[in-house]
Short mmCIF file of C-alpha atoms (C1' of nucleotides) in Angstrom, two decimals:
data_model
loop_
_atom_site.label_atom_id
_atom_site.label_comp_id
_atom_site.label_asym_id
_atom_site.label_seq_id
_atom_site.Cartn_x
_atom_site.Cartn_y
_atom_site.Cartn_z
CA UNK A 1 3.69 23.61 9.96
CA UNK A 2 2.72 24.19 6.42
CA UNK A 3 3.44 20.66 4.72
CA UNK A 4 2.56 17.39 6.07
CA UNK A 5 5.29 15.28 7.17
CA UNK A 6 6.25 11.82 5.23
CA UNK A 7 6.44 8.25 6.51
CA UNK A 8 9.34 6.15 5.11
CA UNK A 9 8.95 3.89 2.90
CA UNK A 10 9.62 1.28 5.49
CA UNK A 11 7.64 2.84 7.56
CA UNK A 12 4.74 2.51 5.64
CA UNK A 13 5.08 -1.24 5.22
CA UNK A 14 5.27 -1.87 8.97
CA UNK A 15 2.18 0.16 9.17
CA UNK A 16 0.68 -2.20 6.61
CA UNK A 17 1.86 -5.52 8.72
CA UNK A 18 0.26 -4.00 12.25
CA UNK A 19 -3.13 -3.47 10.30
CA UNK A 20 -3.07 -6.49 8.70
CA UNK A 21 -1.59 -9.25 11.52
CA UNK A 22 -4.79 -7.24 13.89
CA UNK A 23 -4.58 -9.23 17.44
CA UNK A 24 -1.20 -10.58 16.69
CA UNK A 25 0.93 -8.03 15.61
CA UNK A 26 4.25 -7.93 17.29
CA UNK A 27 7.95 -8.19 16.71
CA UNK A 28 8.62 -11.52 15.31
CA UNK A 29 5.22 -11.98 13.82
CA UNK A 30 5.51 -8.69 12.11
CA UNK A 31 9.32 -9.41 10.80
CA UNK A 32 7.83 -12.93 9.06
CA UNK A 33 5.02 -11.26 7.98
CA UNK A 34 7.23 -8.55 5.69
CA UNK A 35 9.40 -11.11 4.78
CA UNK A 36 6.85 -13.45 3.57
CA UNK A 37 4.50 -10.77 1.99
CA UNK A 38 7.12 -7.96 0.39
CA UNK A 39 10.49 -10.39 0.21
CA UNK A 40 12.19 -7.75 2.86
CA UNK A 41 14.18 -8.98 5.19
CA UNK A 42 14.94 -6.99 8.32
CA UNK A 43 17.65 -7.50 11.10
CA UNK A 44 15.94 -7.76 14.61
CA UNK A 45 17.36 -4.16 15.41
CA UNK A 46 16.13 -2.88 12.22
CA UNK A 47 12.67 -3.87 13.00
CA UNK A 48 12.44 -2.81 16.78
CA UNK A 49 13.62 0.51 16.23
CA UNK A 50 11.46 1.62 13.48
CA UNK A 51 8.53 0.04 15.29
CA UNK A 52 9.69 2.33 18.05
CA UNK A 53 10.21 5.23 16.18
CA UNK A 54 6.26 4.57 14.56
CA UNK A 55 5.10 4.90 18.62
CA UNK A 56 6.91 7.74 19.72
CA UNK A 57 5.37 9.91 16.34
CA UNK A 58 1.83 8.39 17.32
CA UNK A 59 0.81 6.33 14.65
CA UNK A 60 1.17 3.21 16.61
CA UNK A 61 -0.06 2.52 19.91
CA UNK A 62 1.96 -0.71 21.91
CA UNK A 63 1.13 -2.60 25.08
CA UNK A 64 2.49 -5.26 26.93
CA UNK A 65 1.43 -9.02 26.30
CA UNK A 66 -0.61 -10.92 29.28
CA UNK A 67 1.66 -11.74 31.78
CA UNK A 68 0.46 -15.52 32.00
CA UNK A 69 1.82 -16.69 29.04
CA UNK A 70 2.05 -20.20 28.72
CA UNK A 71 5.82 -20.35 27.62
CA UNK A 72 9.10 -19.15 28.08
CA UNK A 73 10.53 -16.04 27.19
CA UNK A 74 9.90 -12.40 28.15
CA UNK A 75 6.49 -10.86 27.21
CA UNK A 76 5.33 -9.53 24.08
CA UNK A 77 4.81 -6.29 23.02
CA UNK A 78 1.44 -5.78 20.75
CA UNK A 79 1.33 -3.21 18.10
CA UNK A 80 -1.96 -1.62 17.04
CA UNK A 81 -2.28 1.23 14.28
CA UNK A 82 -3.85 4.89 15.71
CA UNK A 83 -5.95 6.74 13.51
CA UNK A 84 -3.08 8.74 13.06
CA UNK A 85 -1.45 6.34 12.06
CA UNK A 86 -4.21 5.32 9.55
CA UNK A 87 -3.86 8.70 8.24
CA UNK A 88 -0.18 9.03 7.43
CA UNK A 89 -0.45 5.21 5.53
CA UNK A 90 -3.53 6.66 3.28
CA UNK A 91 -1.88 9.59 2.49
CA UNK A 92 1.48 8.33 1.46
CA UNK A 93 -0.79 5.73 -0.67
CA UNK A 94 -1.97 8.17 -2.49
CA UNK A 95 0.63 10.15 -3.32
CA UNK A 96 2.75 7.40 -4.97
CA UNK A 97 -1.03 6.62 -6.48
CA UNK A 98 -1.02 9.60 -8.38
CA UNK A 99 1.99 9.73 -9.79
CA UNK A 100 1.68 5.68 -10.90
CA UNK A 101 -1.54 6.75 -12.38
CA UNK A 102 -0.18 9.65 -14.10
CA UNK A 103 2.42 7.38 -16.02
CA UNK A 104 -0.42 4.95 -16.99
CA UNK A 105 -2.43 7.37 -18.47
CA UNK A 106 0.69 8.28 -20.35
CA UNK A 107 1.58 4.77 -21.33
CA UNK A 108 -2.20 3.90 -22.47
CA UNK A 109 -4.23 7.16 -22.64
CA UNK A 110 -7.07 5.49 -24.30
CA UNK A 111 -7.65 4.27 -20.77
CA UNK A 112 -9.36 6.26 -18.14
CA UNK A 113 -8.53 6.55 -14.96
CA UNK A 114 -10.03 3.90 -12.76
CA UNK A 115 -7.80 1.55 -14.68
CA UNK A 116 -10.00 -1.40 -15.23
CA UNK A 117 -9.89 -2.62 -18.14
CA UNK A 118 -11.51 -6.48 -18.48
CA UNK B 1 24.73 -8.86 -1.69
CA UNK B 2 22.15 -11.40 -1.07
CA UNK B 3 19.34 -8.94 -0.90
CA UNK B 4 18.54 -6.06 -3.30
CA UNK B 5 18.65 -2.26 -1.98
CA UNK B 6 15.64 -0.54 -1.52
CA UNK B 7 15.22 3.72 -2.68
CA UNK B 8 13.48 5.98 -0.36
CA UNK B 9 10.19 7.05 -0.99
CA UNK B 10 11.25 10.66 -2.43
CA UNK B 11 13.57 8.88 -4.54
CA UNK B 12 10.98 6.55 -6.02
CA UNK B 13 8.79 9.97 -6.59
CA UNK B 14 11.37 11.63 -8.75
CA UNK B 15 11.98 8.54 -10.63
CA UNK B 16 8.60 8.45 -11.52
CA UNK B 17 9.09 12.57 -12.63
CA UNK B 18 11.16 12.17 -15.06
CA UNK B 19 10.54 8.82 -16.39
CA UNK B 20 6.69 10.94 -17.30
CA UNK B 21 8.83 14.50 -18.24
CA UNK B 22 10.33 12.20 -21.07
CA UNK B 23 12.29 14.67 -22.78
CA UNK B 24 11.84 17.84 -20.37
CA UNK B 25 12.83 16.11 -17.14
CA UNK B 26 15.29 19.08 -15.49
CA UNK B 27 15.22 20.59 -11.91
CA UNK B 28 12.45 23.29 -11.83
CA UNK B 29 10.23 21.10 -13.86
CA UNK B 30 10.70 17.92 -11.92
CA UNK B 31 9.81 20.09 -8.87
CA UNK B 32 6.38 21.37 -10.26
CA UNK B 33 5.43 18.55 -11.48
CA UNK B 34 6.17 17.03 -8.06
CA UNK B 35 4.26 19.74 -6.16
CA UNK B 36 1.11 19.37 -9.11
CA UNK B 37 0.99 15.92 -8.84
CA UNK B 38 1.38 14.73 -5.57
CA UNK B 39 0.89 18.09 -3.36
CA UNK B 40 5.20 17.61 -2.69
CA UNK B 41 6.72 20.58 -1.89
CA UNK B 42 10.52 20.17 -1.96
CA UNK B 43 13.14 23.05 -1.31
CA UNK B 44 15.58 23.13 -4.48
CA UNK B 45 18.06 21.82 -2.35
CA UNK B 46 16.54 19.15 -1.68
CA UNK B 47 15.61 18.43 -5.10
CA UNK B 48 19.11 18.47 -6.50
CA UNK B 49 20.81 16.64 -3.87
CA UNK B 50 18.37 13.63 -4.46
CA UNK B 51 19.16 13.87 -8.23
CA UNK B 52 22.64 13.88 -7.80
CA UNK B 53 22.34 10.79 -5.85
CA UNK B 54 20.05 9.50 -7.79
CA UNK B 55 22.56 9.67 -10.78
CA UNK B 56 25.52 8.48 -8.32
CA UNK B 57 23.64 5.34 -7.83
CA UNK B 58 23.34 4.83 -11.64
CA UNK B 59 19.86 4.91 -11.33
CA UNK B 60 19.75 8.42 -13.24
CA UNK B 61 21.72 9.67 -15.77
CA UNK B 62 22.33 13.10 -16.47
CA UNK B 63 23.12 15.48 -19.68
CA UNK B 64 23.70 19.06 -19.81
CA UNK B 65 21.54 20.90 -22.06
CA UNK B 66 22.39 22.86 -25.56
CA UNK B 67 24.19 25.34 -25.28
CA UNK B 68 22.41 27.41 -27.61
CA UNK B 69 19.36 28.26 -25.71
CA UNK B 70 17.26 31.22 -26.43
CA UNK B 71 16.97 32.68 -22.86
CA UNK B 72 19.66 33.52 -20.62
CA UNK B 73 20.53 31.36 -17.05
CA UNK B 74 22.80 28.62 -16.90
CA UNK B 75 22.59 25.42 -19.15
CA UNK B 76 19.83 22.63 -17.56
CA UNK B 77 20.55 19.42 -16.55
CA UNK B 78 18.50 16.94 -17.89
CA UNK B 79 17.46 13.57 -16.62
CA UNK B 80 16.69 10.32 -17.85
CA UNK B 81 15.95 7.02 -15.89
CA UNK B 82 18.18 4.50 -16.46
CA UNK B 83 17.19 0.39 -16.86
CA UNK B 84 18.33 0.09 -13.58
CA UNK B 85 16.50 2.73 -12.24
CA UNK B 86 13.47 1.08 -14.04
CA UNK B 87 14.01 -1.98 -12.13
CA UNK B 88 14.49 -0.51 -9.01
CA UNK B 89 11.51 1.05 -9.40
CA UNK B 90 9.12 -1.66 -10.50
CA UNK B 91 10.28 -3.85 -7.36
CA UNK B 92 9.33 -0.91 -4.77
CA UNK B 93 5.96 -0.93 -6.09
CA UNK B 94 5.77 -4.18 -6.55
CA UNK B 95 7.04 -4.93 -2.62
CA UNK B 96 4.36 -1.99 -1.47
CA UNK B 97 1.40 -3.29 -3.98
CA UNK B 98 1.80 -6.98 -2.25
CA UNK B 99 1.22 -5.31 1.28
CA UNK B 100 -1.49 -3.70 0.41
CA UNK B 101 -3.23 -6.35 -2.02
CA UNK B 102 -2.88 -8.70 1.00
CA UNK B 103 -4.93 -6.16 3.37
CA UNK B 104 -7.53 -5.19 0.44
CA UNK B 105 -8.33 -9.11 0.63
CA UNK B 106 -8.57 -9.08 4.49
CA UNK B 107 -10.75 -6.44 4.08
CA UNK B 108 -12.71 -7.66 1.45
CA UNK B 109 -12.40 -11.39 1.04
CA UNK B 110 -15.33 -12.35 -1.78
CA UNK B 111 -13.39 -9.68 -4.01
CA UNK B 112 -10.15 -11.53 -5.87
CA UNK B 113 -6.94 -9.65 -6.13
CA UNK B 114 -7.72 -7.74 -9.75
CA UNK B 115 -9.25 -5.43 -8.14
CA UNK B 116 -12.11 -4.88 -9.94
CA UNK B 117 -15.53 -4.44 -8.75
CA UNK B 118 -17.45 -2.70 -11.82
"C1'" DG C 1 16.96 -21.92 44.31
"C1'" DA C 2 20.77 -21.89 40.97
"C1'" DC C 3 21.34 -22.67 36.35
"C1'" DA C 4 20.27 -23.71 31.61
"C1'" DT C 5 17.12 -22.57 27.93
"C1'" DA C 6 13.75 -20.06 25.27
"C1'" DT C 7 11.55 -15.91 23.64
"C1'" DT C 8 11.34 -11.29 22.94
"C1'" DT C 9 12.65 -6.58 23.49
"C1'" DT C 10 16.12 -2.79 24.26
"C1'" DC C 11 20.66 -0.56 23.56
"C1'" DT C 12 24.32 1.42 20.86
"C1'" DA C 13 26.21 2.89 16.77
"C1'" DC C 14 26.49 4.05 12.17
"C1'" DA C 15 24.85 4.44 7.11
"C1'" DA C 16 21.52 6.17 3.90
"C1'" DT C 17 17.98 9.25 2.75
"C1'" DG C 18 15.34 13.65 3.38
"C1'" DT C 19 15.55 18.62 3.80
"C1'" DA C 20 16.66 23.54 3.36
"C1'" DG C 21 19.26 28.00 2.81
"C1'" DA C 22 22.87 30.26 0.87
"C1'" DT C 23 26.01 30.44 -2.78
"C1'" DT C 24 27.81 29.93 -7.29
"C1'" DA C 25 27.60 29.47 -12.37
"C1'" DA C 26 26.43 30.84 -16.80
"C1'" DA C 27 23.64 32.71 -20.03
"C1'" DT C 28 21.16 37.21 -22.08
"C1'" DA C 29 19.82 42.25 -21.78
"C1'" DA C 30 20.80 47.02 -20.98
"C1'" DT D 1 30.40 46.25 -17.08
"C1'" DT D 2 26.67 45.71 -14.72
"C1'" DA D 3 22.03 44.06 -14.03
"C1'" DT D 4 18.88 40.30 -14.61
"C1'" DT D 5 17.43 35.73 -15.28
"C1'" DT D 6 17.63 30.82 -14.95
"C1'" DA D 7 19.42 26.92 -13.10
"C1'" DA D 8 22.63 24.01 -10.56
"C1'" DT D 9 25.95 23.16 -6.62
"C1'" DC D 10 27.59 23.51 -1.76
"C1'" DT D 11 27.22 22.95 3.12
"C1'" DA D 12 25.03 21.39 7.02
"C1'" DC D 13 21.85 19.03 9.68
"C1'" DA D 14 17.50 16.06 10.67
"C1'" DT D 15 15.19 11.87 9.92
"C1'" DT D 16 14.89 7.22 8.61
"C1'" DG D 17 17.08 2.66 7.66
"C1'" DT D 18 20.03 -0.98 9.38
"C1'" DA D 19 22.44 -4.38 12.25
"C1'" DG D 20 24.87 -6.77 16.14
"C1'" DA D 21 25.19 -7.33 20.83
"C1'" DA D 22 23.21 -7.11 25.23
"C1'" DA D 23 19.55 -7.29 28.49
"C1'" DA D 24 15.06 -8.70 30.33
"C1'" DT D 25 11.87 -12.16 31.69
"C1'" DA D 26 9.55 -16.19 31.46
"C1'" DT D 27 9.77 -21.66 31.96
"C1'" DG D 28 12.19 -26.24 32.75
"C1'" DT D 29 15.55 -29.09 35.39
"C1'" DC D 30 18.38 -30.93 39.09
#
DNA sequence: GACATATTTTCTACAATGTAGATTAAATAA
DNA sequence: TTATTTAATCTACATTGTAGAAAATATGTC
């Protein structure tokens, strides 16, 4: 293949969760996590599926909780992201990047680049 | 609707085309300065189908160029983004930048969110 | 141990977005 | 009128986004 492929947007933000909630980064966790941080709201399905979707292409590995859990309820299924996975997130960052940066410098081209301006 | 739609990444790319083409945002220039800036190749089929929905979701709007062009080919299209598509806009990056400010502090604690380390 | 309860994941189905190739349209040039 | 050029539209399919219902699997209770 010539091109790289492209994560979804959503995609990308689960990505973001996994790295982020480290040792405790499954389903529910992961679903209050993007609501609380980005304000979006998935349905259970929503969230399982594209979490499945994210281990079948390889950027995220799962496994299965301990099974001595000391509650109810069927076991957990951790997330962690691959280096793949790692990869895809970076790259989609700075894509978008550019282009935001392009329209700064367009807005405020007495600026340079790195954008810091204090 | 109690929550707001979300636009794909692509879509969020070409918004961000032609809100920088200002006055020159049409098809084969949204596409190379896609491909220059962010290393996106698109087919032109799949450029123009994501404008046209683009503009179907009021998030674009469209006006056919002058007729009295000095070349020959058909008349070009051109773009503008609309508030809405503004808006739209602003809150993807917005929802993204959160998710990634939040791991740039895990990663980095004794930094504050600005950003700036120089 | 059968049954309720709790917790979490999987299944099924469909809508929206991403993608490309071929075709059509509309202008000028010969 | 026939090429040539420039640009947009059409058609079709793949991938990603989304949700509701069902299933799995643990503990607590009688």
């Amino acid at each position: 293949m010539t091109q790289e492929k492209f994560i979804g947007e959503l995609e990308q933000m689960l990505l973001l969760c996994v790295l982020q909630l480290k040792d405790d980064a499954y389903g529910s966790q992961i679903r209050s996590f993007l609501a609380d941080k980005a304000q979006r709201d998935l349905s259970i399905g929503a969230l399982y599926t594209t979490l499945e979707r994210l281990e079948q292409k390889g950027l995220l590995s799962g496994r299965l909780g301990e099974a001595t859990a000391e509650r109810g309820g069927r076991a957990k299924k951790y997330y962690s992201v691959t280096g793949e996975g790692r990869q895809a997130l970076f790259r989609s960052k700075a894509a978008l990047e550019q282009l935001w940066q392009s329209l700064a410098l367009q807005l405020a081209p007495q600026f340079d680049q790195g954008g810091c301006t204090r």
